[in-house]
Short mmCIF file of C-alpha atoms in Angstrom, two decimals:
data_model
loop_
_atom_site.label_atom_id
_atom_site.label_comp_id
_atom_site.label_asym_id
_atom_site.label_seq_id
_atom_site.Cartn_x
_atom_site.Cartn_y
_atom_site.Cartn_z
CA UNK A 194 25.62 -23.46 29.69
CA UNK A 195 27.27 -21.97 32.80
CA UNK A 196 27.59 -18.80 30.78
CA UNK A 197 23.82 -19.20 29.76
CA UNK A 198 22.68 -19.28 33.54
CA UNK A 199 24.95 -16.34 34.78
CA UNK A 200 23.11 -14.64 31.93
CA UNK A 201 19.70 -15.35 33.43
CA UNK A 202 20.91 -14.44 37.07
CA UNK A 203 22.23 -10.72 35.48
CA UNK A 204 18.97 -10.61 33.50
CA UNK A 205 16.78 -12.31 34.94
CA UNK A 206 14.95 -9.68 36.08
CA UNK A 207 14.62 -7.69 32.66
CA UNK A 208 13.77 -11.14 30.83
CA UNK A 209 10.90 -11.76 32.92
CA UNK A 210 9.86 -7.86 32.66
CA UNK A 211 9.99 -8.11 29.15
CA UNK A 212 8.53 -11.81 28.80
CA UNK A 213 5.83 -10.88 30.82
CA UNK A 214 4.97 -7.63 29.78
CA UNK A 215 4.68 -9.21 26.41
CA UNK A 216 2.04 -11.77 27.67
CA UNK A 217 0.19 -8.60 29.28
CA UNK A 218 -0.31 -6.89 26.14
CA UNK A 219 -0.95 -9.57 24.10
CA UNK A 220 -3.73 -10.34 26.29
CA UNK A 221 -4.89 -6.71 26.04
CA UNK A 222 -4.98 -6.50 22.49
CA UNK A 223 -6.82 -9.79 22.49
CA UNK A 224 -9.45 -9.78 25.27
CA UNK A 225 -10.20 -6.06 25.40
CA UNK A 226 -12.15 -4.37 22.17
CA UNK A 227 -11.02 -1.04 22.50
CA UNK A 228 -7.62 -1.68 22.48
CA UNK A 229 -7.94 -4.37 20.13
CA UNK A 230 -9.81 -2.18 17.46
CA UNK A 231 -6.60 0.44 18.15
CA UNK A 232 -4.33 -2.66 17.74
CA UNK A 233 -6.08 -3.79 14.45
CA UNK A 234 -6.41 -0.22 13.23
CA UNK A 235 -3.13 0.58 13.36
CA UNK A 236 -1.49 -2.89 12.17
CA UNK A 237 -3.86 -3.23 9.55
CA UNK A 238 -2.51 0.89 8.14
CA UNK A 239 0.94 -0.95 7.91
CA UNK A 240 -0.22 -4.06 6.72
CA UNK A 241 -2.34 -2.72 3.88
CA UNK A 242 0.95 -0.71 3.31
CA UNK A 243 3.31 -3.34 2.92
CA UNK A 244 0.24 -5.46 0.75
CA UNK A 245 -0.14 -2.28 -1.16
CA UNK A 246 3.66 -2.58 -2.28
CA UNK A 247 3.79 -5.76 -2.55
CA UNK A 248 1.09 -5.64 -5.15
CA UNK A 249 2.75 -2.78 -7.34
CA UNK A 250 5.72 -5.07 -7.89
CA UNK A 251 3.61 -8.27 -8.36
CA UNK A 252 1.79 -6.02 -10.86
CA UNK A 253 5.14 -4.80 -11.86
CA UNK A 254 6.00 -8.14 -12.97
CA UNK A 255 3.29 -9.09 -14.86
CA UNK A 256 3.07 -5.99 -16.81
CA UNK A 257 4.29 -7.81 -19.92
CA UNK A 258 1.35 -10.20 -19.48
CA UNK A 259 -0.92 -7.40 -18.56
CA UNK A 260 -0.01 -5.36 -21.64
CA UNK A 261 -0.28 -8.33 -24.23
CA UNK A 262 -3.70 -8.89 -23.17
CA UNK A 263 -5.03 -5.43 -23.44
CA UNK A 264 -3.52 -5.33 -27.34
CA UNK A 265 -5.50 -8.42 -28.15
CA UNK A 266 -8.43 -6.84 -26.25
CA UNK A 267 -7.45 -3.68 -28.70
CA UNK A 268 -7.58 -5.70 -31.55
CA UNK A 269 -10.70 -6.78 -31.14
CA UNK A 270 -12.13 -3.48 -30.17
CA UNK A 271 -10.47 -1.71 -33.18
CA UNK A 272 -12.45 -4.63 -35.44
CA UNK A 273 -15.57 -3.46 -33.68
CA UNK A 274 -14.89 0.43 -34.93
CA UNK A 275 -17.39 1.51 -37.71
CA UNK A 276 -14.17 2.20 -39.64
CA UNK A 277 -13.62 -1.53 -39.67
CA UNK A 278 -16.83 -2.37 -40.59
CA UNK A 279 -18.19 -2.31 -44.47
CA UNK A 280 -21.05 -0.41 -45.31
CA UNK A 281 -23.79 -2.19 -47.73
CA UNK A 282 -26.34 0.53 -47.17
CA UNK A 283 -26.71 2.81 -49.96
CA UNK A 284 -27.50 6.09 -47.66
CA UNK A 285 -25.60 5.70 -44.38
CA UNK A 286 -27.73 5.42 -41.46
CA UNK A 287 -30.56 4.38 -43.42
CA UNK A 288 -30.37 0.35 -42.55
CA UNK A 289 -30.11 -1.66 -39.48
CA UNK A 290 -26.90 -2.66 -38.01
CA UNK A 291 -27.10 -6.05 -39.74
CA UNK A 292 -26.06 -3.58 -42.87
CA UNK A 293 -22.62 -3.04 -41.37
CA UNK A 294 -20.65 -6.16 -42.25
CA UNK A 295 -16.92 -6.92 -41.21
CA UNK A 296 -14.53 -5.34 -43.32
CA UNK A 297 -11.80 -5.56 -41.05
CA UNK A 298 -10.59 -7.59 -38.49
CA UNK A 299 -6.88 -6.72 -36.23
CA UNK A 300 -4.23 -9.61 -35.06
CA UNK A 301 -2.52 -7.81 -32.08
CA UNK A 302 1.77 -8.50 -32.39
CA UNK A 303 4.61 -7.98 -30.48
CA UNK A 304 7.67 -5.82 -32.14
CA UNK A 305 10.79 -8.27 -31.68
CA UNK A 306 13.09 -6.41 -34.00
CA UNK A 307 13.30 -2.84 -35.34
CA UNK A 308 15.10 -0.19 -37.05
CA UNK A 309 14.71 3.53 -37.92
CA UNK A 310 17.92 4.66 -38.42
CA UNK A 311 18.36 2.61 -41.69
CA UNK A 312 17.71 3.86 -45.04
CA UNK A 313 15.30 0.90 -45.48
CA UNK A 314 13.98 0.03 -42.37
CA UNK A 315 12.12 -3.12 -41.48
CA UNK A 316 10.43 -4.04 -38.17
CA UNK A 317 10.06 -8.18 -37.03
CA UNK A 318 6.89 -8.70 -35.09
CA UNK A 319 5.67 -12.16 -32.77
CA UNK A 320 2.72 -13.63 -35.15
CA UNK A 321 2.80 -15.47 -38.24
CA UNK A 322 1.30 -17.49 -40.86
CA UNK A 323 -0.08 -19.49 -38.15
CA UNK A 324 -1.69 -16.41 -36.75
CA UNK A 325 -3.61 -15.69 -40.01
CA UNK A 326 -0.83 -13.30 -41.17
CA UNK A 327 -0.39 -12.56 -44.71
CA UNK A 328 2.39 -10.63 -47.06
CA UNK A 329 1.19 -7.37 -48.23
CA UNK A 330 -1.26 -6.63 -45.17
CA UNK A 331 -1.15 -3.71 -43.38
CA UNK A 332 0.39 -2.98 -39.83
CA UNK A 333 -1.17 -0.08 -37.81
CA UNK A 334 -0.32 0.79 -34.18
CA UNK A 335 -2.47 3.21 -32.09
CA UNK A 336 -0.60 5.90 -33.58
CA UNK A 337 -1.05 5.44 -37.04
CA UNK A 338 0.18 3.20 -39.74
CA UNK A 339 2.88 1.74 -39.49
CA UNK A 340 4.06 -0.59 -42.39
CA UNK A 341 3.42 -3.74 -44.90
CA UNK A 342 4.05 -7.06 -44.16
CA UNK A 343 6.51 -7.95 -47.12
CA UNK A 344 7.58 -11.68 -45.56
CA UNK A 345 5.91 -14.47 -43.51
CA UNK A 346 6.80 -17.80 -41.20
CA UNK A 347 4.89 -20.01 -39.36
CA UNK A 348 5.69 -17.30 -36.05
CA UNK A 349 7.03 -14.20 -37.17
CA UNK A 350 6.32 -11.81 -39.72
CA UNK A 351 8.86 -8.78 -41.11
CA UNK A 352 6.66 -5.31 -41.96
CA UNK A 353 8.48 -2.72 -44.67
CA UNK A 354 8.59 -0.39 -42.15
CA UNK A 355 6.92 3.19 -43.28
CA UNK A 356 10.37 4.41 -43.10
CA UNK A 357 11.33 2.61 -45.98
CA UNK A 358 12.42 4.38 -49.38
CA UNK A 359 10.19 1.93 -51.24
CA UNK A 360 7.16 1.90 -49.37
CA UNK A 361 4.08 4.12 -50.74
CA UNK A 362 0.68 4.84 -48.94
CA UNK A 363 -2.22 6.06 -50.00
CA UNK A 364 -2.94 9.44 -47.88
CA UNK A 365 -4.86 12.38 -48.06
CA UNK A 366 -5.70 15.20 -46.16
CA UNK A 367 -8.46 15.22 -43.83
CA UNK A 368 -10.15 18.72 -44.43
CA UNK A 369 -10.40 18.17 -48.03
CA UNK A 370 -10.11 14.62 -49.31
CA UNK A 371 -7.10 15.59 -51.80
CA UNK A 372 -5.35 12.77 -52.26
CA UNK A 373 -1.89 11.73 -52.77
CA UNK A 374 0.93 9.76 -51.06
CA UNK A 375 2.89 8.83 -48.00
CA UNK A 376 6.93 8.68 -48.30
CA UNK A 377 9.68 8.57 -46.02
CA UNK A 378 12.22 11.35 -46.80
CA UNK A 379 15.12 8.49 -45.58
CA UNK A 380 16.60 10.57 -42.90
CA UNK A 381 14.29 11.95 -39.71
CA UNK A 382 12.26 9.28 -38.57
CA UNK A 383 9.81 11.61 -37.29
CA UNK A 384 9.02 13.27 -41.13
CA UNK A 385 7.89 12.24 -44.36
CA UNK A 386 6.94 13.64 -47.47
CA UNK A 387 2.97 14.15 -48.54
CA UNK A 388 3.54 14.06 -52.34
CA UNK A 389 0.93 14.27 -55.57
CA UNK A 390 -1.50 16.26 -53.62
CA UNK A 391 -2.52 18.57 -56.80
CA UNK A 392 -2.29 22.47 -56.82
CA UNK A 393 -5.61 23.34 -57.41
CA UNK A 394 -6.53 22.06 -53.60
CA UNK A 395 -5.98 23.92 -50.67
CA UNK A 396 -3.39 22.67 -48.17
CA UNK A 397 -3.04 24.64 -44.50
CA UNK A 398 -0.15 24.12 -42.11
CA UNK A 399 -1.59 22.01 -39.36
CA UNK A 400 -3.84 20.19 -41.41
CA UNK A 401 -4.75 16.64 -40.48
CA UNK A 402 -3.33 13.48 -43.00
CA UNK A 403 -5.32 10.33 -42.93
CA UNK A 404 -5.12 7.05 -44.49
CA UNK A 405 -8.02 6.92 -47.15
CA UNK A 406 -8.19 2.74 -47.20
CA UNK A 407 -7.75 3.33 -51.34
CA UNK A 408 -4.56 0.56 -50.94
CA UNK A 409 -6.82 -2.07 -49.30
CA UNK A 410 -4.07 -2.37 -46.62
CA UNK A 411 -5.25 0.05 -44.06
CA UNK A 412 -8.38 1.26 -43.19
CA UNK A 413 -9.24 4.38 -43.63
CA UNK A 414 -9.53 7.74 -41.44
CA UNK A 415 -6.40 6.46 -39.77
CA UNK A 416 -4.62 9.51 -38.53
CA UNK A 417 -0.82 9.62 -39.67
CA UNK A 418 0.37 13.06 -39.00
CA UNK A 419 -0.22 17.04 -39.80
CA UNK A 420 1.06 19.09 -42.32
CA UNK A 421 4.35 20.73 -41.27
CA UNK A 422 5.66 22.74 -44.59
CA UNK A 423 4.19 23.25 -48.25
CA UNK A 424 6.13 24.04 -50.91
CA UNK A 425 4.55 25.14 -54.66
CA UNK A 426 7.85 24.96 -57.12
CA UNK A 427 7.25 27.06 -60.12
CA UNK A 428 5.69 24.80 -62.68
CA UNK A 429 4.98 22.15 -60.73
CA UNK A 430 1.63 20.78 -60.80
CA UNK A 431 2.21 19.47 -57.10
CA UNK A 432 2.65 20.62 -53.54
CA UNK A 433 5.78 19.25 -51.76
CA UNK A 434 4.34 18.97 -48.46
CA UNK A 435 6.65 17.56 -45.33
CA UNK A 436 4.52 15.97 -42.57
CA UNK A 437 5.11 15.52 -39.23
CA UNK A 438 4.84 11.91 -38.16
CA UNK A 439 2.10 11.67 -35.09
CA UNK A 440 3.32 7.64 -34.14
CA UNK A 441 7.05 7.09 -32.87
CA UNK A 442 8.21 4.08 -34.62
CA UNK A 443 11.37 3.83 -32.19
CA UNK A 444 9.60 3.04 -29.56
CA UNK A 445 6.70 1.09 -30.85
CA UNK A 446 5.99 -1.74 -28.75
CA UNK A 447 2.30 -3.59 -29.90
CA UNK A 448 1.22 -3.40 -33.49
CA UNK A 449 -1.98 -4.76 -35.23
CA UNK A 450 -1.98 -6.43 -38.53
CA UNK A 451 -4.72 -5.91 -40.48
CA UNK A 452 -6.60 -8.00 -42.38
CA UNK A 453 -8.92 -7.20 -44.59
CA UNK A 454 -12.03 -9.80 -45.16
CA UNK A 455 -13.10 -7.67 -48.44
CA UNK A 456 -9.70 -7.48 -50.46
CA UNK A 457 -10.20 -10.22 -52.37
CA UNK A 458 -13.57 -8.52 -53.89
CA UNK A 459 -11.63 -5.29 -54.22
CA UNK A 460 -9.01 -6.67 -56.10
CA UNK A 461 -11.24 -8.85 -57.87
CA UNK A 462 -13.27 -5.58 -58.96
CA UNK A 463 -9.77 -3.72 -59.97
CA UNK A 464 -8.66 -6.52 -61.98
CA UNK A 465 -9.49 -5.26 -65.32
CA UNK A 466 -7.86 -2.28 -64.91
CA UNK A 467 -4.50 -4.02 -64.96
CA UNK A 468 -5.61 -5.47 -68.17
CA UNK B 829 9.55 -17.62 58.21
CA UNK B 830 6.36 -19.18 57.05
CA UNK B 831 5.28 -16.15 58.79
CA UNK B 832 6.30 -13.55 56.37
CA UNK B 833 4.55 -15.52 53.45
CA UNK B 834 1.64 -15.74 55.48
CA UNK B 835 1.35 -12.26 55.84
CA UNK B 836 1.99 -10.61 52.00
CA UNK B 837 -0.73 -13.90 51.43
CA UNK B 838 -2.84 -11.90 54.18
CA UNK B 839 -1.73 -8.61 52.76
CA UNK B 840 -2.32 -10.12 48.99
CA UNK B 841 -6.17 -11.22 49.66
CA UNK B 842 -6.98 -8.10 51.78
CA UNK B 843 -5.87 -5.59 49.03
CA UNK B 844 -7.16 -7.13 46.73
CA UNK B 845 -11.19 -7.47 47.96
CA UNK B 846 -10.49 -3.73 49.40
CA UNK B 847 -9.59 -2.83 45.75
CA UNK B 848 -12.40 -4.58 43.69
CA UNK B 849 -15.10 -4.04 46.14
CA UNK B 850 -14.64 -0.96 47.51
CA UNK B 851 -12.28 1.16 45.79
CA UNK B 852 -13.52 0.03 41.70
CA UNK B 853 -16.97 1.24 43.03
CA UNK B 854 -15.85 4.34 44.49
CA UNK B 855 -14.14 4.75 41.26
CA UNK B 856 -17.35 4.44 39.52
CA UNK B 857 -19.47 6.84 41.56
CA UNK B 858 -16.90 9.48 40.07
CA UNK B 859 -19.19 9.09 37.29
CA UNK B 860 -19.30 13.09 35.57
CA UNK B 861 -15.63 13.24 36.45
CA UNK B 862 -14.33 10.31 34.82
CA UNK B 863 -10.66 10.97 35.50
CA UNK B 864 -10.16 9.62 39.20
CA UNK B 865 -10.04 5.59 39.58
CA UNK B 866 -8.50 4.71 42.60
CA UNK B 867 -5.89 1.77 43.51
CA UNK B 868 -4.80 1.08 46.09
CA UNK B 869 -3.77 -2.90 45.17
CA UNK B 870 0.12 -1.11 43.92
CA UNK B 871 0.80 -1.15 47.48
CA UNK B 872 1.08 -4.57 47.95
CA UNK B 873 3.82 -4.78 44.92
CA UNK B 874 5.49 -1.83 47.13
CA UNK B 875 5.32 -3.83 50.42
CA UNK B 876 7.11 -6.80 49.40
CA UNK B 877 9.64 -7.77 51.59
CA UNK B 878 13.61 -6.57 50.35
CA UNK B 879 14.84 -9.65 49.92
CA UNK B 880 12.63 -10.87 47.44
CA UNK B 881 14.43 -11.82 43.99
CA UNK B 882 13.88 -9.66 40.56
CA UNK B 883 12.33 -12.35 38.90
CA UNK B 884 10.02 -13.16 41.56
CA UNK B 885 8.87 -9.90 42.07
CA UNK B 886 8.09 -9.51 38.39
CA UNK B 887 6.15 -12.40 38.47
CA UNK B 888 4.36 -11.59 41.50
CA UNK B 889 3.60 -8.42 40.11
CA UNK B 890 2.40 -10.13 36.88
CA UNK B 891 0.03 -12.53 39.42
CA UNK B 892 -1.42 -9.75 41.22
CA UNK B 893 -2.39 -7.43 38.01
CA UNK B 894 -3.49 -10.51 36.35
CA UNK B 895 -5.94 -10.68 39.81
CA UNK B 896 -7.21 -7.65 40.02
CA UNK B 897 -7.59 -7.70 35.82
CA UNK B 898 -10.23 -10.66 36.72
CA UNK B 899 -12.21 -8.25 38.62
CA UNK B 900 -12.24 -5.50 36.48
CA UNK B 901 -12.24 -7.35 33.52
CA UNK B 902 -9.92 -6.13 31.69
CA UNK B 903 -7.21 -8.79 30.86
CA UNK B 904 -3.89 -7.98 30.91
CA UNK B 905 -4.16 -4.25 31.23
CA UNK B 906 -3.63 -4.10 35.17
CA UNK B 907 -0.60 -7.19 35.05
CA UNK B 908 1.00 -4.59 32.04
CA UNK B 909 1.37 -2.27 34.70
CA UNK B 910 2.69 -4.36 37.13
CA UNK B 911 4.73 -5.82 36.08
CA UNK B 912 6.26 -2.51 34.65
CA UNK B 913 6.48 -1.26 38.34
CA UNK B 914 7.11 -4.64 39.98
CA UNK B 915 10.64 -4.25 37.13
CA UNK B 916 10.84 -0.78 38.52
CA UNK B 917 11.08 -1.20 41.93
CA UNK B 918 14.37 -2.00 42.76
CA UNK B 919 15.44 1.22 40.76
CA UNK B 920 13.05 3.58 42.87
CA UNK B 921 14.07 1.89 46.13
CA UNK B 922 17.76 2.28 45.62
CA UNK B 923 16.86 6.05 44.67
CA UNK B 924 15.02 6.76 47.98
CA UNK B 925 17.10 4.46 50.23
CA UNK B 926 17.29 5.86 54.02
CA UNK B 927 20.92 6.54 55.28
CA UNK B 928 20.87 3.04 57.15
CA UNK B 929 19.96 1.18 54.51
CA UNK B 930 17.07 -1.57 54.39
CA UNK B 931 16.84 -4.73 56.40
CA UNK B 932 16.32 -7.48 54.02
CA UNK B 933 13.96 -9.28 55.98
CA UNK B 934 11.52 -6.39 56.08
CA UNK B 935 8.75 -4.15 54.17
CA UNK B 936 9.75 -0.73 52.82
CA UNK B 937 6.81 0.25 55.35
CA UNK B 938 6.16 3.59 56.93
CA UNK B 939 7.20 1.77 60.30
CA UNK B 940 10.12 0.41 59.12
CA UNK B 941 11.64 3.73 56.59
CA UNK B 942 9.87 6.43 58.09
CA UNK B 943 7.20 8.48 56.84
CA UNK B 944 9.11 11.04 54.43
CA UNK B 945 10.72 8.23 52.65
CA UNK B 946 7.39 6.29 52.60
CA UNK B 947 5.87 8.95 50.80
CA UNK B 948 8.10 10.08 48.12
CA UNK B 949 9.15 6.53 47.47
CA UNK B 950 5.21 5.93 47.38
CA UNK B 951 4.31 8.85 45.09
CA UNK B 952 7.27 7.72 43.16
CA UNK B 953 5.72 4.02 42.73
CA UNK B 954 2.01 4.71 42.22
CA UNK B 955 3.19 7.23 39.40
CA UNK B 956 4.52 5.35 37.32
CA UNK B 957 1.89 2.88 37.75
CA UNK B 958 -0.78 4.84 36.48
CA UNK B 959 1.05 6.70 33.75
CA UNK B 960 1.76 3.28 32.71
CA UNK B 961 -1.81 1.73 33.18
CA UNK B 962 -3.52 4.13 31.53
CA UNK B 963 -1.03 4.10 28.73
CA UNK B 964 -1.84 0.92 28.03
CA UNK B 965 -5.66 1.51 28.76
CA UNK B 966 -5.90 3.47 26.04
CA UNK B 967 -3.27 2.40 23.86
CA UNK B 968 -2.90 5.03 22.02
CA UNK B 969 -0.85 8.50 22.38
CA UNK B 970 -3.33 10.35 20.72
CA UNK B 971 -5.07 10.31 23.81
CA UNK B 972 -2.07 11.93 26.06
CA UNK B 973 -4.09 14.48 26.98
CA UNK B 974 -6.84 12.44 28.86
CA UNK B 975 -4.24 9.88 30.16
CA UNK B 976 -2.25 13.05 31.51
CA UNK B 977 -5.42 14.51 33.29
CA UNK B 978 -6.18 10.70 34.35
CA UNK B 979 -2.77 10.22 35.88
CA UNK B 980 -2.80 12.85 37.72
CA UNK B 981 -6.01 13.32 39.62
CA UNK B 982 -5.94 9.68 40.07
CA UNK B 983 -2.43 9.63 41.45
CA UNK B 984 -3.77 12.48 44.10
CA UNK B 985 -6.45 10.48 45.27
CA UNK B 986 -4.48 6.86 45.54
CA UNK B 987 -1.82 8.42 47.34
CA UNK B 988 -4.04 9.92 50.26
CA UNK B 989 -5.41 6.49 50.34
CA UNK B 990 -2.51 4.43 50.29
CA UNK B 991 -1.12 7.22 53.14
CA UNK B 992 -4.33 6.43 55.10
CA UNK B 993 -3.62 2.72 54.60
CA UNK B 994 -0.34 2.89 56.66
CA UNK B 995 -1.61 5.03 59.14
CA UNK B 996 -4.73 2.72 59.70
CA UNK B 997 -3.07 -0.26 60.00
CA UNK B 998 0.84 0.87 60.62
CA UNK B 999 2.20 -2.83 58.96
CA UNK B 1000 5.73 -3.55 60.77
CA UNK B 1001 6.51 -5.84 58.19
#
């Protein structure tokens, strides 16, 4: 206490300077406009600043949230895509667009698990059963296909990864319609082979490979990569084509399952060939 | 000793009507040259008597720009200054301190310090008053230019008329 008053003697002076001076300008900046606007000008450039930042990492944070509901907003735009949609026109673009029925529709996922160093490799995704998913539908991502679901639970689903030895899709190239198909190679994760395209069709370096929706899994015109190398062995009646893969499975983060409304009719119309 | 109050009371109240009646519309007349405003009010901040603690004179000072702020009204922009100069003042008086010191009881007045250190202890005072006052009027250093140019022609004209003010009326006290 005595130490407290000796302070206030020694001070005194420079307290009340400062204590005062601060009432001063706080009535200036709050009775006088001019200075006021200056005062509010200037505070508000920090403030808006600090908000500013503030809001990056809020926004930061709830990126996760942020990014799940722009793949179900995906999902549902992809179902709107004419490629999703099935034609019963005869002659395209003669009907209304009451013609166009849904072919597909797109449950957006989460990848939980995945591998591409494997020989097999198999990717574990957020939705199940309960979600509407089914084995043996495809799995796209925006950059391309990107597997089969081979097993279901009530919340998670496993996909046969396109980088899988086993796993076959229907492909062909864009610029001609030649069709053959899709299969991993089982060591770069980034190419896979084009085979059964046919030698009397023309194939180009750089040319464009699409799903053709023959499998019923995907739909089709989905872009999966561009020729990088053709190969005609002597006597062969194929091209051994390597393709480029345009997606990066290893750092896939949002997939859509697809499920298609018309498979049922499709196989139901392709039964009798397995007779 | 009641005396001495009576007078800076005297000295308060006279400064203060000569300031917002005469001198803020003198200041105003200057109206194509806005950069003279003249005060004269500083001097009665300058005048207090030695003995007169720090804290009090800051908070005089404080009372008597919160005054004259009524008048021109312009809160708190007059009592910044002040009370920056009423802080100040024991710092410029030390620096222009005659060979026989001050008496406590007394005014730094021309009568009592003589005219050279009057002046220079004056000049000193009333410049960092307005530097400081127009500072703070416009708040902003963007504007150094026009609170320079402000300063300075103002600071001319107060000191003739604060120089005129002791030889009018030649205060003992």
């Amino acid at each position: 206490m005595r130490g407290l008053i000796l302070l206030i003697i020694k001070y005194g002076g420079f307290l009340s300077f400062l204590l005062l001076e601060f009432i001063s300008l706080l009535l200036v900046v709050n009775y006088n406009n001019d200075q006021r606007g200056i005062w509010l000008n200037s505070t508000n450039y920090f403030s808006s600043q600090a908000f500013d930042r503030f809001d990056n990492f809020v926004k930061f944070l709830n990126l996760s949230t942020v990014a799940d509901s722009l793949a179900q907003e995906n999902a549902r735009l992809r179902a709107e895509l004419r490629s999703a949609r099935f034609q019963e026109d005869i002659l395209e673009g003669s009907g209304s667009n009451d013609k166009w029925q849904q072919h597909y529709t797109f449950i957006a996922a989460e990848v939980i698990n995945n591998s591409v160093h494997e020989f097999n490799n198999y990717i574990t995704i957020n939705k199940g059963s309960r979600h509407g998913i089914k084995p043996r539908m495809g799995v796209i991502s925006n950059e391309g296909p990107v597997g089969v679901v081979v097993s279901v639970s009530d919340y998670y689903s496993t996909i046969m990864s396109v980088l899988h030895k086993e796993n076959r899709i229907a492909a062909s190239i864009k610029r001609t319609n030649a069709f053959g198909s899709l299969r991993w190679q089982g060591a770069n994760p980034r190419i896979a082979d084009l085979d059964e395209i046919p030698k009397h069709t023309s194939v180009q370096i750089g040319d464009t490979v699409q799903t053709n929706g023959y499998s019923a899994k995907f739909p089709g015109g989905l872009e999966i990569g561009y020729v990088e190398e053709v190969d005609l062995k002597p006597g062969s009646n194929f091209y051994e084509i390597e393709i480029s893969l345009r997606g990066n499975l290893s750092t896939l983060k949002y997939v859509y399952v697809v499920n298609n409304l018309m498979l049922q009719q499709q196989l139901a119309a392709e039964e009798v060939k397995d007779e | 000793m009641n005396n001495i109050y009576l007078t800076q009371a005297f000295r308060f109240l006279f400064l203060l009507l000569l300031q917002v009646l005469v001198f803020k519309r003198l200041s105003l007349s200057f109206e194509s040259f806005n950069y003279i405003s003249v005060f004269i009010y500083p001097i009665f901040i300058l005048l207090l008597p030695h003995r007169i603690s720090h804290v009090a004179l800051v908070v005089v000072g404080f009372l008597t720009g919160l005054s004259v702020d009524i008048f021109y009204s312009s809160p708190g922009i007059h009592a910044a200054a002040s009370v920056f100069t009423a802080y100040m003042r024991p710092t410029l008086l030390k620096i222009f301190e005659p060979r026989g010191g001050y008496a406590a009881n007394q005014s730094p007045t021309k009568h009592q310090v003589g005219i050279g250190v009057f002046i220079r202890y004056a000049a000193a005072f009333l410049f960092l008053h307005l530097i400081f006052y127009f500072s703070v009027q416009a708040f902003s250093f963007v504007y150094i230019k026009e609170i320079l140019l402000r300063t300075t022609f103002s600071f001319l004209v107060s000191l003739v008329f604060i120089v005129l003010y002791q030889y009018l009326f030649n205060p003992k006290s």
